[in-house]
GROMACS .gro file of C-alpha atoms in nm:
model
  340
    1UNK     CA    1   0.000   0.000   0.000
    2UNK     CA    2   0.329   0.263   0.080
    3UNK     CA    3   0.468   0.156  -0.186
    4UNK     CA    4   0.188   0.231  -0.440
    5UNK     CA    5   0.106   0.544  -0.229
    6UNK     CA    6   0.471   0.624  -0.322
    7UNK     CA    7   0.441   0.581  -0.710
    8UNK     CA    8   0.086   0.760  -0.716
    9UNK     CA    9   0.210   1.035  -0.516
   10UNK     CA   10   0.527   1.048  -0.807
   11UNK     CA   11   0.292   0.997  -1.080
   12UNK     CA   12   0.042   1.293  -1.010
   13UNK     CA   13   0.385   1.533  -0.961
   14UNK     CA   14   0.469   1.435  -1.335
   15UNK     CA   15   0.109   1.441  -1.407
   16UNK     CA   16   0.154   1.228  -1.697
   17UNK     CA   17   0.401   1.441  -1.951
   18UNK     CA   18   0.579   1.105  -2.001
   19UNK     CA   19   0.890   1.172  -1.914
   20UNK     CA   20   1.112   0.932  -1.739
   21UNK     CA   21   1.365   0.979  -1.479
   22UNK     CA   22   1.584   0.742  -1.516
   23UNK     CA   23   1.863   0.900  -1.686
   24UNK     CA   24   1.789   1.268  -1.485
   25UNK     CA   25   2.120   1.427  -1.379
   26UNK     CA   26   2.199   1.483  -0.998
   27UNK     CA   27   1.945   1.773  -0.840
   28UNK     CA   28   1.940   1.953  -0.548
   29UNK     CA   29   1.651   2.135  -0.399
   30UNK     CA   30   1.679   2.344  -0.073
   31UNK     CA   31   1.388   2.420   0.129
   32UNK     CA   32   1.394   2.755   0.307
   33UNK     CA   33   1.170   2.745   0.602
   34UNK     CA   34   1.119   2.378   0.621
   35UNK     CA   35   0.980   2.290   0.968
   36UNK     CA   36   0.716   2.542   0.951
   37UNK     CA   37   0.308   2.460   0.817
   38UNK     CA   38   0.377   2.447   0.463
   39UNK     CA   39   0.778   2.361   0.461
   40UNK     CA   40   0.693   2.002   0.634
   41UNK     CA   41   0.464   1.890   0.392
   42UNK     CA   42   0.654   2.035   0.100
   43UNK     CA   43   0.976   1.846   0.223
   44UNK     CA   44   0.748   1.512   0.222
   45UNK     CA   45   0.662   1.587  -0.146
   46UNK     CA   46   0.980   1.687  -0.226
   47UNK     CA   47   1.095   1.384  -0.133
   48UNK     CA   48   0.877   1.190  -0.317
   49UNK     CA   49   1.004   1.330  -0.647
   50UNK     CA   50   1.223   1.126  -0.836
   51UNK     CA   51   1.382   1.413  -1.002
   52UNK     CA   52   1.522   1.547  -0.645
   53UNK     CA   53   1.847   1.340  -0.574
   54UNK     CA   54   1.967   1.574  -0.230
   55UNK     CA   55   1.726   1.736  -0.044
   56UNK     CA   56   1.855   2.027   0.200
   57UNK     CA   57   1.594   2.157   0.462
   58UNK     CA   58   1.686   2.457   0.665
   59UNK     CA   59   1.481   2.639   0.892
   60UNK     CA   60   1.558   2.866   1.244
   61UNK     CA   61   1.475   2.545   1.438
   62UNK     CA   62   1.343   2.224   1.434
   63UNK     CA   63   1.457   2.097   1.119
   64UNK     CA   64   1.704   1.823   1.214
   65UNK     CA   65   1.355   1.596   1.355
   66UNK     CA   66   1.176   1.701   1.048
   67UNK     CA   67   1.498   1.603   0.825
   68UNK     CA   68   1.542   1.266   1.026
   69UNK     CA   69   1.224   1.169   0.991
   70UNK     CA   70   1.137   1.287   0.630
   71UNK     CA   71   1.442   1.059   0.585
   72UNK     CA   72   1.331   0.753   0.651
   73UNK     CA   73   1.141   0.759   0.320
   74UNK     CA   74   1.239   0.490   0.070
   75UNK     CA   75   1.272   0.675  -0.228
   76UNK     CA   76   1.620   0.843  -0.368
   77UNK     CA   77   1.665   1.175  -0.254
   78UNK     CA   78   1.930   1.198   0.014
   79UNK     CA   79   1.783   1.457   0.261
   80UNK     CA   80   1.966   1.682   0.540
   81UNK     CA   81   1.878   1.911   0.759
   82UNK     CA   82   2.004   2.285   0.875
   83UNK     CA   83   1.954   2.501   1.165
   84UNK     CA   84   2.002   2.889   1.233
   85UNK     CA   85   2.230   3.109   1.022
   86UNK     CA   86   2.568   2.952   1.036
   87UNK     CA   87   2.393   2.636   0.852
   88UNK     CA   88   2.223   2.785   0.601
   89UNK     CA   89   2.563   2.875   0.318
   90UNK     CA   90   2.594   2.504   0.382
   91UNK     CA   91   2.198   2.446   0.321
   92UNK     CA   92   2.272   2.642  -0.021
   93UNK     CA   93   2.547   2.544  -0.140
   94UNK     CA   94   2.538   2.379  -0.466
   95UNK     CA   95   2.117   2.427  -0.509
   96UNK     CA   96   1.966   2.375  -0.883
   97UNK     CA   97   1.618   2.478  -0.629
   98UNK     CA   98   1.554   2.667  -0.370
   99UNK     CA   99   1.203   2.690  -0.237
  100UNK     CA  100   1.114   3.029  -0.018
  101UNK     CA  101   0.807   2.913   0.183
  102UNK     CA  102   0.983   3.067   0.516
  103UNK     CA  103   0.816   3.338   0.710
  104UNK     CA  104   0.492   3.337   0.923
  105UNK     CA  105   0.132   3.241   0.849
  106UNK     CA  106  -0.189   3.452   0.776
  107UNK     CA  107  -0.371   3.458   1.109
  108UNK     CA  108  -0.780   3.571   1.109
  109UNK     CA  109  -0.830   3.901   1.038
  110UNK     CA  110  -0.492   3.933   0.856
  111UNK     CA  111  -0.484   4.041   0.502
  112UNK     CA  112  -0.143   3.930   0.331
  113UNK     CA  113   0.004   4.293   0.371
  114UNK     CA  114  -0.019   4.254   0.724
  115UNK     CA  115   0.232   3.988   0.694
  116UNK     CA  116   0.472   4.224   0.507
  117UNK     CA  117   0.705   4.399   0.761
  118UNK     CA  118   0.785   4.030   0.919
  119UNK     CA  119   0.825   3.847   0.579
  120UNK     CA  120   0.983   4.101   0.388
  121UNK     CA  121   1.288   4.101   0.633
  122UNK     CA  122   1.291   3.722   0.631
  123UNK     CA  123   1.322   3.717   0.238
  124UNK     CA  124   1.558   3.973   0.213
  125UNK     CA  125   1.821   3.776   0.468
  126UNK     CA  126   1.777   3.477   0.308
  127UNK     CA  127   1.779   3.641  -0.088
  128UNK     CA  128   2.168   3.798   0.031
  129UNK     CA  129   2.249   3.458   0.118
  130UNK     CA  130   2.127   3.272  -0.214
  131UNK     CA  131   2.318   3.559  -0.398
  132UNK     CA  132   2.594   3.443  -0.211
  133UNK     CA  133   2.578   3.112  -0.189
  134UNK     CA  134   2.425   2.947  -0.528
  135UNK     CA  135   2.336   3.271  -0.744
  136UNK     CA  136   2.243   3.017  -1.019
  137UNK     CA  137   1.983   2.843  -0.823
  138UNK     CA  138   1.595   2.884  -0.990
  139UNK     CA  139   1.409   3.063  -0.665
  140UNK     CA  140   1.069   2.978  -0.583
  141UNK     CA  141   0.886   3.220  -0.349
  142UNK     CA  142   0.633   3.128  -0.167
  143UNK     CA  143   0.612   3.377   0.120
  144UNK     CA  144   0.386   3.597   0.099
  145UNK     CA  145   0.301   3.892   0.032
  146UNK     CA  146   0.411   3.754  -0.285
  147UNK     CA  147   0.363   4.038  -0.525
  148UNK     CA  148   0.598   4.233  -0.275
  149UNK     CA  149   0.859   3.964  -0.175
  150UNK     CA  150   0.939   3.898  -0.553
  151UNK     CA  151   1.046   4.226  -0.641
  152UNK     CA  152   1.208   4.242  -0.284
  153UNK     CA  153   1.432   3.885  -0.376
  154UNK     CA  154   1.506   4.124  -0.750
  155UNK     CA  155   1.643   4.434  -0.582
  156UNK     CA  156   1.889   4.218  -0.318
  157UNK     CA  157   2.016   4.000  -0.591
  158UNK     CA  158   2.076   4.322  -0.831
  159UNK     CA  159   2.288   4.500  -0.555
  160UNK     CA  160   2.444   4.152  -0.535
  161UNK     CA  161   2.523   4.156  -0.900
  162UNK     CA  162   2.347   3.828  -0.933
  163UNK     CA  163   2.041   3.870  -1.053
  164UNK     CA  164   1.880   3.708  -1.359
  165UNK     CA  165   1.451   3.786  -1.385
  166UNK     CA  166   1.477   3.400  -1.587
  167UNK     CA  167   1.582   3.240  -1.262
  168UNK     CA  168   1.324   3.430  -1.007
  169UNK     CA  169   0.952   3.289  -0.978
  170UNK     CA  170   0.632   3.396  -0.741
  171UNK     CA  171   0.490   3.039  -0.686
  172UNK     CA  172   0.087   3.102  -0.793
  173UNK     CA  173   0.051   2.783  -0.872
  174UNK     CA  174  -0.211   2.758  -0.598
  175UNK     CA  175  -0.405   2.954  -0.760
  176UNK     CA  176  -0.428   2.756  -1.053
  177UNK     CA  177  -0.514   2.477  -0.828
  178UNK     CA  178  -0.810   2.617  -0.694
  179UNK     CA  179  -0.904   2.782  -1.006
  180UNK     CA  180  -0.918   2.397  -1.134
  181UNK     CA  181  -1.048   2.252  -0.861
  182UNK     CA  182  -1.393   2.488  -0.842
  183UNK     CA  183  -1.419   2.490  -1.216
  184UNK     CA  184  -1.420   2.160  -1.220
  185UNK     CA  185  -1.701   2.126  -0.975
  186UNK     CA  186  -1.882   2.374  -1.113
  187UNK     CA  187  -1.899   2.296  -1.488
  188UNK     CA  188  -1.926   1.911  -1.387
  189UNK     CA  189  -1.576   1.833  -1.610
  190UNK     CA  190  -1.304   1.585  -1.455
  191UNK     CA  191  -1.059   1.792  -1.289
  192UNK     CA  192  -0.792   1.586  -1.387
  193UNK     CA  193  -0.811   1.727  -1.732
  194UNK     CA  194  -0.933   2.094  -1.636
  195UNK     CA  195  -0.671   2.360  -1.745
  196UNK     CA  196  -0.699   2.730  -1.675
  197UNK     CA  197  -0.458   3.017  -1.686
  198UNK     CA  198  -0.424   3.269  -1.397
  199UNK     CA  199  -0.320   3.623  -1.445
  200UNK     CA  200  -0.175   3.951  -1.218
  201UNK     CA  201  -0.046   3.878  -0.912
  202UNK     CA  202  -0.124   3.675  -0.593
  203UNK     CA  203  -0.335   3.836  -0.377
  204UNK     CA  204  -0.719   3.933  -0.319
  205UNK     CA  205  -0.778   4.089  -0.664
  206UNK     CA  206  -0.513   4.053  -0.806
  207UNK     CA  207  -0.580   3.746  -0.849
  208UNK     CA  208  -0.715   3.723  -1.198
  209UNK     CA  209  -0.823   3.314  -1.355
  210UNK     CA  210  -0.892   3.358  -1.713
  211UNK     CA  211  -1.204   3.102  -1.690
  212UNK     CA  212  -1.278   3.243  -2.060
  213UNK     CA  213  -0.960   3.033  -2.148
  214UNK     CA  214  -1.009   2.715  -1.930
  215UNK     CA  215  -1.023   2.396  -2.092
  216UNK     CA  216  -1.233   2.172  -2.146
  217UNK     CA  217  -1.454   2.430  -2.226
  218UNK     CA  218  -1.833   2.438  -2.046
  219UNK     CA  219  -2.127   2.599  -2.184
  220UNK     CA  220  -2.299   2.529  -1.861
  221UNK     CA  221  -2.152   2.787  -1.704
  222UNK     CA  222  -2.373   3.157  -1.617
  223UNK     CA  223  -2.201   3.493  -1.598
  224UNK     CA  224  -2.305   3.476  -1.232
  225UNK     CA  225  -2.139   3.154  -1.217
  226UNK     CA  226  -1.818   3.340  -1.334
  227UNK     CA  227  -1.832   3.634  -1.095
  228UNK     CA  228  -1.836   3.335  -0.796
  229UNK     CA  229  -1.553   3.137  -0.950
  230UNK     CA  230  -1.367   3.413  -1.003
  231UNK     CA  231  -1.457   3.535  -0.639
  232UNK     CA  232  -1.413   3.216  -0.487
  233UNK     CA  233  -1.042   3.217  -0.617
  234UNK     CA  234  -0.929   3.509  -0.517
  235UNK     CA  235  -1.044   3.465  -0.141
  236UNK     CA  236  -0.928   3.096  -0.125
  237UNK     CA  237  -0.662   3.188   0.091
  238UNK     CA  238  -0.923   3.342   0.350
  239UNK     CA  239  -1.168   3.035   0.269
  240UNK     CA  240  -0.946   2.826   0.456
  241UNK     CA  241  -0.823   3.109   0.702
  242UNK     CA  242  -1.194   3.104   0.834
  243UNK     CA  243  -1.214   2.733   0.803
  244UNK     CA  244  -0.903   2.670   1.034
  245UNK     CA  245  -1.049   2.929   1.268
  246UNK     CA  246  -0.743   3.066   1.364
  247UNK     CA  247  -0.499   2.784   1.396
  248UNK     CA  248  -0.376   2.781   1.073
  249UNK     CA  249  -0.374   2.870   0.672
  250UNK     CA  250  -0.345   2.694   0.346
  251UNK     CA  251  -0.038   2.521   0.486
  252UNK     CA  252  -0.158   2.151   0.229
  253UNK     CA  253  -0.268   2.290  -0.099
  254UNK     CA  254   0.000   2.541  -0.080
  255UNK     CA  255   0.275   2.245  -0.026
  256UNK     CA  256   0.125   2.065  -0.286
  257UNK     CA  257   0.121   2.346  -0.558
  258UNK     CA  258   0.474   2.440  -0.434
  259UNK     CA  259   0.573   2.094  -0.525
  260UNK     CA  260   0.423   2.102  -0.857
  261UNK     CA  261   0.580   2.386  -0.942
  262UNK     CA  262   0.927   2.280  -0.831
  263UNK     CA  263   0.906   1.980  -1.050
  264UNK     CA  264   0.832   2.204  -1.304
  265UNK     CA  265   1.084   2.386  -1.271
  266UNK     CA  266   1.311   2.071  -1.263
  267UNK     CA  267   1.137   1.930  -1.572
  268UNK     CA  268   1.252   2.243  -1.725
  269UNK     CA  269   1.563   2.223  -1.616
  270UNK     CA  270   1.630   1.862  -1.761
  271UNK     CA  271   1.514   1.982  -2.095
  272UNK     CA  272   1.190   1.840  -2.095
  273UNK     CA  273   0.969   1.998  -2.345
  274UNK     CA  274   0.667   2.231  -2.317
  275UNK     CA  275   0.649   2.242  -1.976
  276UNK     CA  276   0.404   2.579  -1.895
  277UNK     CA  277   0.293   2.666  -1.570
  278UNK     CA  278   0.137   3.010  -1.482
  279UNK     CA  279   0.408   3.240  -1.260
  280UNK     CA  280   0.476   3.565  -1.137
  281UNK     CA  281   0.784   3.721  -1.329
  282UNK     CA  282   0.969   4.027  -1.432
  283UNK     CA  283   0.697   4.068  -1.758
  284UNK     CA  284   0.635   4.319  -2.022
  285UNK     CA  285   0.284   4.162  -2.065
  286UNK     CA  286   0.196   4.473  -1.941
  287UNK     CA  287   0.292   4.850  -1.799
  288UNK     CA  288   0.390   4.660  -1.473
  289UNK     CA  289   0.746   4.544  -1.396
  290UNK     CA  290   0.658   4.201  -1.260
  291UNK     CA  291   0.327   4.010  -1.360
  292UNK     CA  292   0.165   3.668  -1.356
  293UNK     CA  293   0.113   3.470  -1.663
  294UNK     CA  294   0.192   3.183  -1.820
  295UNK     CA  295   0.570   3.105  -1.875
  296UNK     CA  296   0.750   2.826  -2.066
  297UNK     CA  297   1.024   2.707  -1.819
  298UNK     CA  298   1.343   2.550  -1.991
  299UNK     CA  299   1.682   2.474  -1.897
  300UNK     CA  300   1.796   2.846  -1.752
  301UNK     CA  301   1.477   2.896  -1.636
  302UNK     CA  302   1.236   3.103  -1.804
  303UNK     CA  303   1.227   3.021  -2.199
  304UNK     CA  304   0.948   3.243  -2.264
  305UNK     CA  305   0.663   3.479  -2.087
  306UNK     CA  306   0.361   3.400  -2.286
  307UNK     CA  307   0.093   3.668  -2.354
  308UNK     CA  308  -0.276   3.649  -2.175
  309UNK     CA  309  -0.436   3.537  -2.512
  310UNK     CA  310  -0.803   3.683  -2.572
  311UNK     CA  311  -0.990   3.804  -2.250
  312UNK     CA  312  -1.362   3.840  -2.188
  313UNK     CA  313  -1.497   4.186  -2.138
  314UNK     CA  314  -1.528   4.100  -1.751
  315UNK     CA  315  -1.161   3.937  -1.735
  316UNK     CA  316  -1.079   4.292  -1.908
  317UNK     CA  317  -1.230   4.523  -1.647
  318UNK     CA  318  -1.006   4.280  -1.376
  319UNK     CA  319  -0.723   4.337  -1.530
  320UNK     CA  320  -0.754   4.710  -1.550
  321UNK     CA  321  -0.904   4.714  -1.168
  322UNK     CA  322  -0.604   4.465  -1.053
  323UNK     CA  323  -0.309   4.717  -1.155
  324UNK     CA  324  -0.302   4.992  -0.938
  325UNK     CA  325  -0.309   4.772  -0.629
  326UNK     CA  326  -0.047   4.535  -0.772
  327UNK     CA  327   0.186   4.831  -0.866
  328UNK     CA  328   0.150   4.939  -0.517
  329UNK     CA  329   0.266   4.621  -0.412
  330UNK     CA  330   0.578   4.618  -0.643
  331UNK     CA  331   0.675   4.989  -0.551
  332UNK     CA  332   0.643   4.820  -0.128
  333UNK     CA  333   0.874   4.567  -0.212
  334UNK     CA  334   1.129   4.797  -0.383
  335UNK     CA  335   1.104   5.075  -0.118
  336UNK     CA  336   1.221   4.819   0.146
  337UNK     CA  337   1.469   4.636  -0.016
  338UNK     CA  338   1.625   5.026  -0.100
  339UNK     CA  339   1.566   5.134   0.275
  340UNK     CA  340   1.645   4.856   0.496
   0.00000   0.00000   0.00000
């Protein structure tokens, strides 16, 4: 039954692009902030991929019990874990991957700007050491606010002299996620096969799913029915706030989408082809300096920032409403990284 578990759980993270991993050169992934709520389960996934082959988990504490027993796991990646800042150049060195999911959770009541002033001092230690310490590593950020930490991660690894936008991603893959998963369960289509883009940035409205786009295509769905989806995506993250009633946030679907885009990323890496996944990148899509959309990943990273494609009148009017919040967002991140 483990076992099986084990090969489904590798299966759905190569969700069936045929590749195989048996001649995969070595890769290592480092997870920054890996004995928190959405670091533990991440590391477990991470494990599980067959395209990982060492496994570094670093985190202010507790990561050497999460390591050892995350460990135990019969599949290939070699995993070790770091603790407090004289570990983590060591936790670095040598990453194809890092993962940013460090920092703390949304509480009730908290909007993901209220997280900012913690976070974005978190990201910015941790971005000087990645410049430092493996400036070619792809970086996935994951803690929020998103649209501000991204830009943040930019500035620190420009004064570095490091930076490269193809190698720095805003993980929104949980947004794509949910966008699937309520599709799905709204137009009555397996979600299995459900694809839709999502736009702008990663938080509250700027959250934008292009359900105009989403394939397979439903006819069943009402303009109301859009407005909800639509909605119903961009407060996800407070959905399960609420539903958690103050002890937690999406700590599971986050790991999960975090691990999906990671093996992206390594896909991409290896030279698989046409691997797509929606992201938030430096972009000229638009007047903005960063953006989500959909990017083709490849071996340095991004290949290619695709354009949104046709938009509804309704998707148009979110795009226009989403920009002046997520430039203020941007600007945020840019003012600290400059004056801290």
């Amino acid at each position: 039954m483990r076992s099986s578990l084990l090969k489904s759980t590798s299966e759905l993270l190569r969700r069936s692009r045929g590749y195989s991993s048996s001649a995969n050169p070595e890769r290592k992934v480092a997870i920054l902030g890996a004995a928190g709520g959405i670091g533990q389960p991440l590391a477990l996934l991470m494990k599980l991929n067959p395209l990982v082959s060492s496994l570094s988990l670093y985190d202010i504490a507790g990561t050497v019990g999460v390591a050892a027993d995350v460990s135990h796991i019969n599949s290939p990646a070699l995993v070790k874990g770091f603790m407090g800042d004289d570990q983590l150049g060591e936790a670095l060195e040598g990453s194809d991957v890092v993962i940013i999911p460090a920092g703390v959770p949304r509480k009730p009541g908290m909007t993901r700007d209220d997280l900012f002033n913690i976070n974005a001092g978190i990201v910015k230690a941790l971005s000087t050491a990645i410049a430092k310490h493996c400036p070619n590593a792809l970086v996935n950020m994951i803690s929020n606010p998103v649209n501000s930490t991204v830009p943040i991660a930019a500035e620190v690894f420009k004064k570095a002299g490091t930076y490269d936008e193809k190698k720095l991603f805003g993980v929104t893959t949980l947004d794509v996620v949910r966008a699937k998963t309520f599709y799905a369960g709204k137009a009555g289509v397996p979600v299995t096969e459900v694809n839709v883009p999502v736009v702008g940035g990663h938080a509250g409205i700027t959250i934008l799913p292009l359900f105009s786009q989403a394939t397979p295509a439903s006819n069943s769905l009402s303009q109301e029915d859009i407005v909800a989806l639509t909605k119903r995506t961009q407060d996800g993250g407070t959905e399960v706030v609420e539903a958690k009633a103050g002890k937690g946030s999406a700590t599971l679907s986050m790991a999960y989408a975090g691990a999906v885009f990671a093996d992206a990323c390594l896909k991409g890496l290896n030279g698989v082809p046409d691997i797509v996944e929606c992201s938030f990148v430096q972009s000229t899509v638009t007047e903005l300096p960063f953006f989500a959309s959909k990017v083709r990943l490849g071996k340095n990273g991004v290949e290619e920032v695709l354009g949104l494609g046709e938009l509804s009148d309704f998707e148009k009017k979110g795009l226009e409403s989403l920009k002046g919040e997520l430039k203020a967002s941007i600007e945020k991140g840019i003012k600290f990284a400059h004056g801290n």
